[in-house]
Amino acid sequence: MTATTLSCGGLFTNANSYQKHFQTAMVKVKVGSKETFYAHEGILSKSVFFERALNGEFLEATTREVLLPDDEPEIFSSVLEYLYSEEYAPRLGFSKTVKKIVDQYRTPQSIESTFQTLPCIFGSTPKSEDIALAALRHAKIYCLADKLELKGLQALVITKLRLCGPLAGVDFLTVASYLLQNSYDFDGSLGRFLSSYVSGIPKQT
């Protein structure tokens, strides 16, 4: 018998995978000082961090409650969206046109003329200050993904940061400092990304 194909947002899976992810117990995740989220254990366990917490010898394995007091609810919400759908807003969509552009434009200099085609924020005509805030938000998502050990999300964030286009010097330093202070660059990918961004910073006149 052929397994039924199911769709949940951007997540496509078969019946066995559906049972593994969605027919599991709900886990409480308290983020920051007061926000509480509920998510399926099978979904959270895509994260190495959550998988260890919920299936190891830690207190969370008994209480089914995970505390993230130092993290921002808004940022965790985007991570949770990724865990369920393998994307987070604003979504790339990955149409054929988008994929072609993503494959072609890999450096900040190249992206500068096309970033409005693939905005990294909501809306089609972002201002420079909006782009800076969006880039910092993506950076925060990257660092939380690093903490939760979600390599796929980190790669997606880097793609979206590239699509933000070159940042002004001070904005770049803010984003770069946050990334370097709140994540570990084990494979050098973050360093390579930041190095490529340096040459794309607009020069002062």
Short mmCIF file of C-alpha atoms in Angstrom, two decimals:
data_model
loop_
_atom_site.label_atom_id
_atom_site.label_comp_id
_atom_site.label_asym_id
_atom_site.label_seq_id
_atom_site.Cartn_x
_atom_site.Cartn_y
_atom_site.Cartn_z
CA MET A 1 0.00 0.00 0.00
CA THR A 2 1.33 3.41 -0.96
CA ALA A 3 1.71 5.87 1.89
CA THR A 4 -0.50 8.93 1.70
CA THR A 5 1.34 12.16 0.98
CA LEU A 6 0.44 14.98 3.35
CA SER A 7 1.21 18.67 3.41
CA CYS A 8 1.53 20.98 6.41
CA GLY A 9 2.55 24.47 5.32
CA GLY A 10 5.81 23.98 3.45
CA LEU A 11 6.41 20.57 5.03
CA PHE A 12 5.70 17.61 2.74
CA THR A 13 5.91 14.16 4.23
CA ASN A 14 4.41 10.69 4.11
CA ALA A 15 1.96 9.08 6.54
CA ASN A 16 4.68 7.46 8.66
CA SER A 17 6.51 10.76 9.03
CA TYR A 18 3.22 12.49 9.85
CA GLN A 19 2.65 10.08 12.71
CA LYS A 20 6.20 10.57 13.96
CA HIS A 21 5.93 14.35 14.00
CA PHE A 22 2.31 15.27 14.61
CA GLN A 23 0.94 12.42 16.70
CA THR A 24 3.36 13.11 19.51
CA ALA A 25 2.82 14.80 22.85
CA MET A 26 2.68 18.57 23.14
CA VAL A 27 5.62 20.23 24.86
CA LYS A 28 5.53 23.58 26.64
CA VAL A 29 8.32 26.00 25.76
CA LYS A 30 8.59 29.14 27.90
CA VAL A 31 10.52 31.87 26.13
CA GLY A 32 11.72 35.08 27.73
CA SER A 33 9.97 36.20 30.88
CA LYS A 34 6.36 35.34 30.07
CA GLU A 35 5.68 33.93 26.58
CA THR A 36 4.60 30.28 26.36
CA PHE A 37 4.54 28.18 23.21
CA TYR A 38 3.19 24.67 22.67
CA ALA A 39 4.62 22.40 19.99
CA HIS A 40 4.68 18.72 19.08
CA GLU A 41 7.61 16.83 20.56
CA GLY A 42 8.28 15.21 17.19
CA ILE A 43 8.63 18.63 15.58
CA LEU A 44 10.83 20.08 18.31
CA SER A 45 13.06 17.00 18.19
CA LYS A 46 14.27 18.04 14.75
CA SER A 47 16.48 20.30 16.85
CA VAL A 48 19.40 18.49 18.49
CA PHE A 49 19.00 20.77 21.50
CA PHE A 50 15.36 19.82 22.06
CA GLU A 51 15.93 16.16 21.23
CA ARG A 52 18.56 15.91 23.96
CA ALA A 53 16.47 17.85 26.46
CA LEU A 54 13.32 15.79 25.94
CA ASN A 55 14.92 12.37 25.65
CA GLY A 56 17.87 12.55 27.99
CA GLU A 57 18.32 12.61 31.74
CA PHE A 58 17.43 16.27 32.12
CA LEU A 59 14.43 17.58 34.06
CA GLU A 60 12.72 18.53 30.79
CA ALA A 61 12.33 14.86 29.90
CA THR A 62 10.02 14.48 32.90
CA THR A 63 8.22 17.81 32.99
CA ARG A 64 7.85 18.14 29.18
CA GLU A 65 8.63 21.81 29.66
CA VAL A 66 11.65 23.63 28.25
CA LEU A 67 12.77 27.04 29.47
CA LEU A 68 14.50 29.57 27.22
CA PRO A 69 14.62 32.61 29.53
CA ASP A 70 17.33 34.46 27.60
CA ASP A 71 15.66 34.34 24.19
CA GLU A 72 13.13 36.58 22.46
CA PRO A 73 9.62 35.21 21.83
CA GLU A 74 9.42 36.87 18.40
CA ILE A 75 12.64 35.19 17.30
CA PHE A 76 11.63 31.81 18.70
CA SER A 77 8.33 32.13 16.85
CA SER A 78 10.23 32.27 13.56
CA VAL A 79 12.30 29.25 14.58
CA LEU A 80 9.13 27.34 15.43
CA GLU A 81 7.66 28.31 12.07
CA TYR A 82 10.75 26.84 10.42
CA LEU A 83 10.49 23.61 12.42
CA TYR A 84 6.95 23.08 11.18
CA SER A 85 7.32 24.28 7.59
CA GLU A 86 11.06 24.44 6.78
CA GLU A 87 10.68 28.19 6.10
CA TYR A 88 9.96 31.38 8.01
CA ALA A 89 8.44 34.71 7.04
CA PRO A 90 9.12 36.54 4.85
CA ARG A 91 9.33 33.42 2.70
CA LEU A 92 11.46 33.06 -0.39
CA GLY A 93 8.88 31.00 -2.24
CA PHE A 94 11.58 29.41 -4.43
CA SER A 95 9.79 29.77 -7.73
CA LYS A 96 11.90 28.99 -10.78
CA THR A 97 12.69 32.69 -11.15
CA VAL A 98 13.70 33.01 -7.50
CA LYS A 99 15.87 29.89 -7.62
CA LYS A 100 17.62 31.19 -10.71
CA ILE A 101 18.39 34.49 -9.00
CA VAL A 102 19.51 32.82 -5.77
CA ASP A 103 21.85 30.56 -7.74
CA GLN A 104 23.22 33.46 -9.76
CA TYR A 105 23.69 36.18 -7.17
CA ARG A 106 26.04 35.11 -4.42
CA THR A 107 27.84 38.31 -3.46
CA PRO A 108 26.49 41.49 -1.87
CA GLN A 109 27.66 43.54 -4.87
CA SER A 110 25.58 41.44 -7.26
CA ILE A 111 22.56 41.39 -4.99
CA GLU A 112 22.51 45.19 -4.61
CA SER A 113 20.66 45.72 -7.90
CA THR A 114 18.12 42.93 -7.36
CA PHE A 115 17.36 42.79 -3.65
CA GLN A 116 13.96 44.44 -4.09
CA THR A 117 12.97 41.52 -6.33
CA LEU A 118 13.67 39.27 -3.35
CA PRO A 119 13.01 41.49 -0.33
CA CYS A 120 14.28 40.27 3.01
CA ILE A 121 11.42 42.08 4.72
CA PHE A 122 7.70 42.49 4.23
CA GLY A 123 6.79 44.90 1.45
CA SER A 124 8.32 45.64 -1.93
CA THR A 125 10.09 48.97 -1.38
CA PRO A 126 12.07 48.70 1.86
CA LYS A 127 13.95 51.69 3.24
CA SER A 128 17.58 51.36 4.28
CA GLU A 129 16.70 51.50 7.99
CA ASP A 130 14.06 48.80 7.47
CA ILE A 131 16.66 46.61 5.78
CA ALA A 132 19.06 47.09 8.69
CA LEU A 133 16.39 46.04 11.20
CA ALA A 134 15.43 43.06 9.04
CA ALA A 135 19.08 41.99 8.79
CA LEU A 136 19.45 42.17 12.57
CA ARG A 137 16.31 40.06 12.99
CA HIS A 138 17.71 37.45 10.61
CA ALA A 139 20.97 37.53 12.59
CA LYS A 140 19.07 36.82 15.81
CA ILE A 141 17.30 33.90 14.16
CA TYR A 142 20.69 32.59 13.01
CA CYS A 143 22.08 32.71 16.55
CA LEU A 144 19.07 30.97 18.08
CA ALA A 145 19.30 28.33 15.34
CA ASP A 146 22.94 27.88 16.32
CA LYS A 147 21.95 27.41 19.96
CA LEU A 148 19.24 24.89 19.04
CA GLU A 149 21.55 23.17 16.52
CA LEU A 150 19.47 23.70 13.39
CA LYS A 151 22.02 23.80 10.57
CA GLY A 152 19.36 23.94 7.86
CA LEU A 153 17.85 27.07 9.37
CA GLN A 154 21.27 28.69 9.66
CA ALA A 155 21.87 28.11 5.95
CA LEU A 156 18.46 29.59 5.13
CA VAL A 157 19.18 32.67 7.24
CA ILE A 158 22.48 33.26 5.40
CA THR A 159 20.58 33.18 2.11
CA LYS A 160 18.09 35.75 3.39
CA LEU A 161 20.87 37.95 4.77
CA ARG A 162 22.51 37.95 1.35
CA LEU A 163 19.24 39.03 -0.21
CA CYS A 164 19.11 42.04 2.12
CA GLY A 165 21.84 43.55 0.00
CA PRO A 166 24.91 45.43 1.25
CA LEU A 167 24.47 47.27 4.54
CA ALA A 168 25.95 50.62 5.48
CA GLY A 169 29.11 50.38 7.56
CA VAL A 170 27.53 50.97 10.98
CA ASP A 171 24.65 48.61 10.22
CA PHE A 172 27.05 45.92 9.05
CA LEU A 173 29.06 46.23 12.26
CA THR A 174 25.91 45.86 14.37
CA VAL A 175 24.83 42.71 12.53
CA ALA A 176 28.34 41.24 12.37
CA SER A 177 28.99 41.91 16.07
CA TYR A 178 25.74 40.24 17.06
CA LEU A 179 26.50 37.18 14.95
CA LEU A 180 30.06 36.80 16.22
CA GLN A 181 29.16 37.35 19.88
CA ASN A 182 26.19 34.99 19.94
CA SER A 183 27.14 32.03 17.76
CA TYR A 184 30.00 29.64 17.01
CA ASP A 185 31.54 29.44 13.54
CA PHE A 186 32.72 25.84 13.61
CA ASP A 187 32.95 25.30 9.85
CA GLY A 188 33.97 28.81 8.85
CA SER A 189 30.80 29.49 6.83
CA LEU A 190 29.84 32.51 8.92
CA GLY A 191 33.29 34.02 8.57
CA ARG A 192 33.22 33.54 4.81
CA PHE A 193 29.81 35.19 4.62
CA LEU A 194 30.91 38.20 6.68
CA SER A 195 34.13 38.54 4.68
CA SER A 196 32.16 38.66 1.44
CA TYR A 197 29.95 41.34 2.95
CA VAL A 198 32.86 43.64 3.81
CA SER A 199 33.59 44.35 0.15
CA GLY A 200 29.92 45.15 -0.41
CA ILE A 201 29.68 47.93 2.18
CA PRO A 202 29.02 51.25 0.41
CA LYS A 203 32.09 53.49 0.54
CA GLN A 204 31.86 56.86 2.30
CA THR A 205 32.10 59.82 -0.06
#
